[in-house]
PDB file of C-alpha atoms in Angstrom:
ATOM      1  CA  MET A 810     201.487 265.467 173.294  1.00 64.00           C
ATOM      2  CA  GLU A 811     201.143 266.144 169.572  1.00 73.00           C
ATOM      3  CA  ALA A 812     201.070 269.871 170.335  1.00 76.00           C
ATOM      4  CA  ASN A 813     204.388 269.627 172.197  1.00 76.00           C
ATOM      5  CA  TYR A 814     205.922 267.696 169.300  1.00 77.00           C
ATOM      6  CA  PHE A 815     204.682 270.263 166.786  1.00 72.00           C
ATOM      7  CA  ALA A 816     205.837 273.178 168.944  1.00 73.00           C
ATOM      8  CA  SER A 817     209.319 271.743 169.392  1.00 75.00           C
ATOM      9  CA  ASN A 818     209.696 271.146 165.649  1.00 75.00           C
ATOM     10  CA  LEU A 819     208.393 274.615 164.865  1.00 73.00           C
ATOM     11  CA  ARG A 820     210.785 276.255 167.317  1.00 81.00           C
ATOM     12  CA  ILE A 821     213.874 274.275 166.289  1.00 82.00           C
ATOM     13  CA  ASP A 822     214.815 275.799 162.948  1.00 86.00           C
ATOM     14  CA  GLY A 823     218.230 274.214 162.479  1.00 85.00           C
ATOM     15  CA  SER A 824     220.256 277.334 163.264  1.00 85.00           C
ATOM     16  CA  HIS A 825     222.153 275.334 165.911  1.00 86.00           C
ATOM     17  CA  GLU A 826     223.727 273.054 163.290  1.00 86.00           C
ATOM     18  CA  GLY A 827     226.452 275.524 162.339  1.00 88.00           C
ATOM     19  CA  LEU A 828     227.478 275.968 165.964  1.00 90.00           C
ATOM     20  CA  GLY A 829     228.671 272.417 166.557  1.00 89.00           C
ATOM     21  CA  ILE A 830     226.045 271.688 169.204  1.00 87.00           C
ATOM     22  CA  ASP A 831     225.459 267.939 169.326  1.00 83.00           C
ATOM     23  CA  ASN A 832     223.987 267.366 172.795  1.00 89.00           C
ATOM     24  CA  LYS A 833     220.191 267.378 172.841  1.00 88.00           C
ATOM     25  CA  TYR A 834     220.044 269.131 176.199  1.00 92.00           C
ATOM     26  CA  THR A 835     222.281 271.894 174.873  1.00 92.00           C
ATOM     27  CA  ILE A 836     220.012 272.178 171.833  1.00 88.00           C
ATOM     28  CA  LEU A 837     216.990 272.572 174.108  1.00 90.00           C
ATOM     29  CA  ASP A 838     218.823 275.221 176.115  1.00 93.00           C
ATOM     30  CA  TYR A 839     219.805 277.056 172.913  1.00 91.00           C
ATOM     31  CA  TYR A 840     216.144 277.293 171.864  1.00 89.00           C
ATOM     32  CA  ASN A 841     214.891 277.978 175.420  1.00 90.00           C
ATOM     33  CA  LEU A 842     212.757 274.838 175.455  1.00 88.00           C
ATOM     34  CA  PRO A 843     212.033 272.845 178.630  1.00 90.00           C
ATOM     35  CA  LEU A 844     214.177 269.748 179.165  1.00 90.00           C
ATOM     36  CA  GLU A 845     211.034 267.590 179.139  1.00 87.00           C
ATOM     37  CA  MET A 846     210.899 268.127 175.363  1.00 86.00           C
ATOM     38  CA  GLU A 847     214.033 266.007 174.876  1.00 87.00           C
ATOM     39  CA  ARG A 848     211.899 263.011 173.958  1.00 86.00           C
ATOM     40  CA  PHE A 849     210.939 264.812 170.736  1.00 81.00           C
ATOM     41  CA  LEU A 850     214.551 265.235 169.604  1.00 80.00           C
ATOM     42  CA  TYR A 851     216.122 262.513 167.517  1.00 70.00           C
ATOM     43  CA  LYS A 852     219.851 263.042 167.600  1.00 54.00           C
TER      44      LYS A 852
END
């Protein structure tokens, strides 16, 4: 579980912030991460 948390934070670099994406599922899709990782996003 810690590895998934670390991997999701490493992959998400913040480049989505300028695009107006505010839905966590859209953020996961933008970074090509599985939807199961949504529990690691705090939005």
